XYZ file of C-alpha atoms in Angstrom:
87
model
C 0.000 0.000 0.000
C 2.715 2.448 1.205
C 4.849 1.224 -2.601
C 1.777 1.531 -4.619
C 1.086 5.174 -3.421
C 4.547 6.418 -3.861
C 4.512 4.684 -7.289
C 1.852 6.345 -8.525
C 3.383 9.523 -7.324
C 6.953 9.021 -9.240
C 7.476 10.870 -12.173
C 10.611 9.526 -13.855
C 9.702 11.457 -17.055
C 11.874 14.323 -15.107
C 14.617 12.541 -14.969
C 17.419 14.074 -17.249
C 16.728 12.223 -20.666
C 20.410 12.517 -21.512
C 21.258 9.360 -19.037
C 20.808 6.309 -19.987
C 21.500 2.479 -18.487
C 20.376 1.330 -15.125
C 19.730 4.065 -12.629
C 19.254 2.967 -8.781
C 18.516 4.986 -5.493
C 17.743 4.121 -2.095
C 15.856 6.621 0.460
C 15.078 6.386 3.780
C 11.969 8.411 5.710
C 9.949 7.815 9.014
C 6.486 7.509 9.052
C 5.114 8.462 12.473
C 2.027 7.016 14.298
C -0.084 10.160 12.695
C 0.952 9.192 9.444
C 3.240 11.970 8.767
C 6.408 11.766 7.124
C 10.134 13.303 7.781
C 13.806 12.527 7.653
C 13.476 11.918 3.345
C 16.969 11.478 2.878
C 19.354 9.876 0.177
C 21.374 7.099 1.768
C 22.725 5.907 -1.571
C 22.644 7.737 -4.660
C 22.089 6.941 -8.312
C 24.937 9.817 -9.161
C 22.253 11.434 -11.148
C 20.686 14.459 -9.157
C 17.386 14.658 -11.323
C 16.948 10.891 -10.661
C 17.327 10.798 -6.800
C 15.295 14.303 -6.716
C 12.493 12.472 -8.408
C 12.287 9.723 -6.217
C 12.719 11.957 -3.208
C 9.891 14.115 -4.341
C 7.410 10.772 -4.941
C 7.534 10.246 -1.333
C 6.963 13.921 -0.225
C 4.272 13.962 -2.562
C 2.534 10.618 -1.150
C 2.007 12.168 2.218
C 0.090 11.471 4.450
C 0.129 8.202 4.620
C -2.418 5.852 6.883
C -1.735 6.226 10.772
C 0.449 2.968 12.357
C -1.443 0.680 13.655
C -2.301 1.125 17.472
C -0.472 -2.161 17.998
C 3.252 -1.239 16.470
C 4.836 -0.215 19.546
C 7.720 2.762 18.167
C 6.886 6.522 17.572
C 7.828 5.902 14.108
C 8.675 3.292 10.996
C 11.365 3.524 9.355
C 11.774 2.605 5.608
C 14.035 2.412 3.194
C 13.180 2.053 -0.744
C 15.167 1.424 -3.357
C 13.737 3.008 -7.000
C 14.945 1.660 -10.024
C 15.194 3.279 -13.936
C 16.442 1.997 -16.865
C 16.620 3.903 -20.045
């Protein structure tokens, strides 16, 4: 549910048409209990700004997401996605 959202929200049409091959990013963000995001952050990058900025802005663009279940314990999930391209 949380993939399919963000999917849906990824452009990669903005991504600089001028690359090609495989293109790969991972992010990291929290989702707290309210469903708000923070923390979007690069933890490995593609080496192509316009690719990691477009994956960055899928996930500030899916927000808010559904509140944690009252059963998970933490303040906050963390996640980590990896987004994949190739031209």
């Amino acid at each position: 549910m949380i993939s399919d959202k963000i999917t849906a929200n990824w452009f990669q049409s903005l991504v600089d048409p001028g690359v090609g091959g495989l293109l790969q990013t991972q992010v990291y963000f929290r989702i707290y209990r309210n469903g708000q995001i923070s923390d979007v952050k690069i933890d490995v990058s593609s080496g192509v700004e316009s690719f990691d900025l477009s994956a960055r802005r899928a996930i500030e663009a899916s927000k808010p997401f559904a509140p944690l279940p009252n059963e998970y314990d933490g303040q906050y999930l963390g996640i980590t996605l990896v987004f994949e391209h190739a031209k």
